[in-house]
Amino acid sequence: NEALVMLSEGANIEDIDNAMRDYGFPVGPIKLMDEVGIDVGAHVTEVMSPLFAKRGIELVAKGKEVIDAGLKGRKSGKGFYLYGKEKGKKVNTAVYRFFGGSERKTFAKSEIKERLSMAMINEAIYALQEGIIQSAQDGDVGAVFGIGFPPFLGGPFFYMDEQGSANILERLIKLEEKHGSRFKPADLLREKVEKAERFYI
């Protein structure tokens, strides 16, 4: 969702994808949407929206508009990228009209990495807090093998233990102050900081 938020704020598709590949993901989040299918992503957004709304988070729900324009991703030959001879290397600039218009601006690679990675890390904590996953290890294995979280970082929970929960909390608080409630730190993270506990015992 944060990738689409930044896209709506004027970020370039290739800047978002390049930043997250540089972070260590095998494929950028926008390209991944094309590979999975924008229609599939739109369905996931529809299902998840009420759950995020309980936390005061509004998901970017542009999927239907994009699909109605015939853009479903790789399987339809075009989505956020154009497919064919270019093999998905050329950005489909026509899609920008659904995300604030053709005028784009440059975001620092460091900001893209921070916002997208911290959004994922915070959601991982919420998943553990709400019992969606049973352990930090489950979350790390799922993140690395499921969404391509950089394996050299060990997964979101291992990364938090390495960085220190207090460091992660401070970064999320700064992001919440600047960008709103979607970065509100999970209570479990605050608890870990207060008790000086790690996710891995």
Tab-separated table of C-alpha atoms in Angstrom, residues 32-192:
chain	number	residue	atom	x	y	z
A	32	LEU	CA	5.323	-7.443	-8.367
A	33	MET	CA	1.761	-6.127	-8.688
A	34	ASP	CA	2.023	-6.597	-12.444
A	35	GLU	CA	3.354	-10.130	-12.020
A	36	VAL	CA	0.634	-11.163	-9.556
A	37	GLY	CA	-2.080	-9.344	-11.482
A	38	ILE	CA	-3.578	-5.941	-10.730
A	39	ASP	CA	-7.015	-7.572	-10.607
A	40	VAL	CA	-5.795	-9.947	-7.891
A	41	GLY	CA	-4.297	-7.022	-5.985
A	42	ALA	CA	-7.575	-5.107	-6.258
A	43	HIS	CA	-9.464	-8.057	-4.770
A	44	VAL	CA	-6.996	-8.293	-1.879
A	45	THR	CA	-7.404	-4.557	-1.241
A	46	GLU	CA	-11.193	-4.931	-1.209
A	47	VAL	CA	-11.009	-7.767	1.326
A	48	MET	CA	-8.410	-6.096	3.547
A	49	SER	CA	-9.788	-2.533	3.518
A	50	PRO	CA	-12.319	-3.021	6.371
A	51	LEU	CA	-9.599	-4.526	8.583
A	52	PHE	CA	-7.210	-1.640	7.993
A	53	ALA	CA	-10.054	0.865	8.426
A	54	LYS	CA	-10.360	-0.289	12.053
A	55	ARG	CA	-6.864	1.099	12.550
A	56	GLY	CA	-7.727	4.325	10.749
A	57	ILE	CA	-5.843	3.342	7.602
A	58	GLU	CA	-7.349	3.933	4.167
A	59	LEU	CA	-5.872	1.683	1.501
A	60	VAL	CA	-5.235	3.060	-1.980
A	61	ALA	CA	-8.126	1.547	-3.933
A	62	LYS	CA	-7.436	2.428	-7.555
A	63	GLY	CA	-7.535	-1.152	-8.814
A	64	LYS	CA	-10.984	-1.069	-10.420
A	65	GLU	CA	-10.218	2.085	-12.389
A	66	VAL	CA	-6.940	0.619	-13.614
A	67	ILE	CA	-8.557	-2.732	-14.513
A	68	ASP	CA	-11.446	-1.009	-16.326
A	69	ALA	CA	-8.797	0.669	-18.497
A	70	GLY	CA	-7.617	-2.807	-19.536
A	71	LEU	CA	-4.525	-2.785	-17.355
A	72	LYS	CA	-4.178	-6.066	-15.465
A	73	GLY	CA	-0.419	-6.440	-15.533
A	74	ARG	CA	1.757	-8.886	-17.430
A	75	LYS	CA	-1.137	-11.207	-18.321
A	76	SER	CA	-2.912	-8.444	-20.276
A	77	GLY	CA	0.285	-7.142	-21.868
A	78	LYS	CA	0.272	-3.913	-19.912
A	79	GLY	CA	-0.122	-2.668	-16.385
A	80	PHE	CA	2.330	-0.439	-14.556
A	81	TYR	CA	4.813	-1.634	-17.183
A	82	LEU	CA	4.425	-2.447	-20.875
A	83	TYR	CA	5.090	-6.032	-21.949
A	84	GLY	CA	6.166	-7.497	-25.266
A	85	LYS	CA	9.520	-6.809	-26.895
A	86	GLU	CA	10.535	-4.617	-23.968
A	87	LYS	CA	9.766	-7.503	-21.565
A	88	GLY	CA	8.331	-5.249	-18.889
A	89	LYS	CA	11.255	-2.859	-18.798
A	90	LYS	CA	9.324	0.147	-20.050
A	91	VAL	CA	7.062	2.034	-17.645
A	92	ASN	CA	3.487	2.514	-18.814
A	93	THR	CA	3.244	6.256	-18.177
A	94	ALA	CA	-0.488	6.190	-19.036
A	95	VAL	CA	-1.140	4.648	-15.611
A	96	TYR	CA	-0.046	7.858	-13.884
A	97	ARG	CA	-3.412	9.442	-14.640
A	98	PHE	CA	-4.903	7.217	-11.922
A	99	PHE	CA	-2.271	8.345	-9.424
A	100	GLY	CA	-2.223	12.129	-9.465
A	101	GLY	CA	-1.383	12.830	-13.087
A	102	SER	CA	1.645	12.782	-15.353
A	103	GLU	CA	3.672	15.333	-13.402
A	104	ARG	CA	6.137	13.331	-11.322
A	105	LYS	CA	8.696	14.305	-8.704
A	106	THR	CA	11.840	12.764	-7.315
A	107	PHE	CA	11.918	11.172	-3.880
A	108	ALA	CA	15.199	10.300	-2.213
A	109	LYS	CA	15.963	6.603	-2.450
A	110	SER	CA	16.478	6.594	1.316
A	111	GLU	CA	12.928	7.886	1.920
A	112	ILE	CA	11.393	5.260	-0.356
A	113	LYS	CA	13.327	2.497	1.384
A	114	GLU	CA	12.457	3.758	4.853
A	115	ARG	CA	8.745	4.222	4.246
A	116	LEU	CA	8.179	0.935	2.446
A	117	SER	CA	10.388	-1.226	4.652
A	118	MET	CA	9.080	0.220	7.917
A	119	ALA	CA	5.481	-0.205	6.759
A	120	MET	CA	6.181	-3.912	6.128
A	121	ILE	CA	8.042	-4.348	9.407
A	122	ASN	CA	5.232	-2.710	11.386
A	123	GLU	CA	2.649	-4.948	9.697
A	124	ALA	CA	4.740	-7.986	10.625
A	125	ILE	CA	4.523	-6.937	14.287
A	126	TYR	CA	0.753	-6.450	14.007
A	127	ALA	CA	0.483	-9.938	12.483
A	128	LEU	CA	2.263	-11.421	15.512
A	129	GLN	CA	0.304	-9.256	17.939
A	130	GLU	CA	-3.027	-10.355	16.439
A	131	GLY	CA	-2.123	-14.042	16.265
A	132	ILE	CA	-2.037	-14.195	12.467
A	133	ILE	CA	1.425	-15.690	12.825
A	134	GLN	CA	2.494	-17.696	15.863
A	135	SER	CA	6.120	-16.689	16.236
A	136	ALA	CA	8.847	-14.338	15.063
A	137	GLN	CA	10.421	-17.256	13.236
A	138	ASP	CA	7.182	-17.905	11.323
A	139	GLY	CA	7.092	-14.248	10.343
A	140	ASP	CA	10.681	-14.214	9.157
A	141	VAL	CA	10.368	-17.418	7.130
A	142	GLY	CA	7.112	-16.192	5.584
A	143	ALA	CA	8.565	-12.779	4.749
A	144	VAL	CA	11.746	-14.136	3.165
A	145	PHE	CA	10.157	-16.961	1.177
A	146	GLY	CA	6.730	-15.390	0.659
A	147	ILE	CA	7.359	-11.762	-0.283
A	148	GLY	CA	11.092	-11.783	-0.956
A	149	PHE	CA	12.178	-9.878	2.149
A	150	PRO	CA	15.977	-9.600	1.857
A	151	PRO	CA	17.338	-12.883	3.275
A	152	PHE	CA	20.616	-11.256	4.312
A	153	LEU	CA	18.570	-9.158	6.779
A	154	GLY	CA	17.157	-12.365	8.249
A	155	GLY	CA	13.493	-11.327	8.067
A	156	PRO	CA	11.672	-8.427	9.741
A	157	PHE	CA	11.883	-9.770	13.310
A	158	PHE	CA	15.553	-10.729	13.104
A	159	TYR	CA	16.208	-7.294	11.598
A	160	MET	CA	14.397	-5.606	14.502
A	161	ASP	CA	16.439	-7.544	17.033
A	162	GLU	CA	19.626	-6.536	15.223
A	163	GLN	CA	18.646	-2.866	14.980
A	164	GLY	CA	17.058	-2.736	18.420
A	165	SER	CA	13.324	-2.406	19.060
A	166	ALA	CA	13.832	1.097	20.472
A	167	ASN	CA	15.415	2.173	17.186
A	168	ILE	CA	12.509	0.736	15.181
A	169	LEU	CA	9.973	2.391	17.493
A	170	GLU	CA	11.668	5.769	17.137
A	171	ARG	CA	11.678	5.505	13.347
A	172	LEU	CA	7.994	4.531	13.243
A	173	ILE	CA	7.034	7.405	15.543
A	174	LYS	CA	8.798	9.858	13.215
A	175	LEU	CA	7.002	8.371	10.211
A	176	GLU	CA	3.648	8.508	12.020
A	177	GLU	CA	4.194	12.172	12.888
A	178	LYS	CA	4.937	12.976	9.258
A	179	HIS	CA	2.644	10.592	7.360
A	180	GLY	CA	-0.174	9.604	9.687
A	181	SER	CA	-1.713	6.638	11.466
A	182	ARG	CA	-0.681	3.970	8.982
A	183	PHE	CA	2.733	4.112	10.681
A	184	LYS	CA	1.344	3.909	14.227
A	185	PRO	CA	3.654	1.468	16.021
A	186	ALA	CA	2.071	-1.794	17.136
A	187	ASP	CA	1.519	-2.057	20.895
A	188	LEU	CA	3.631	-5.218	20.923
A	189	LEU	CA	6.641	-3.210	19.770
A	190	ARG	CA	6.162	-0.673	22.566
A	191	GLU	CA	5.884	-3.576	25.007
A	192	LYS	CA	9.157	-5.066	23.773
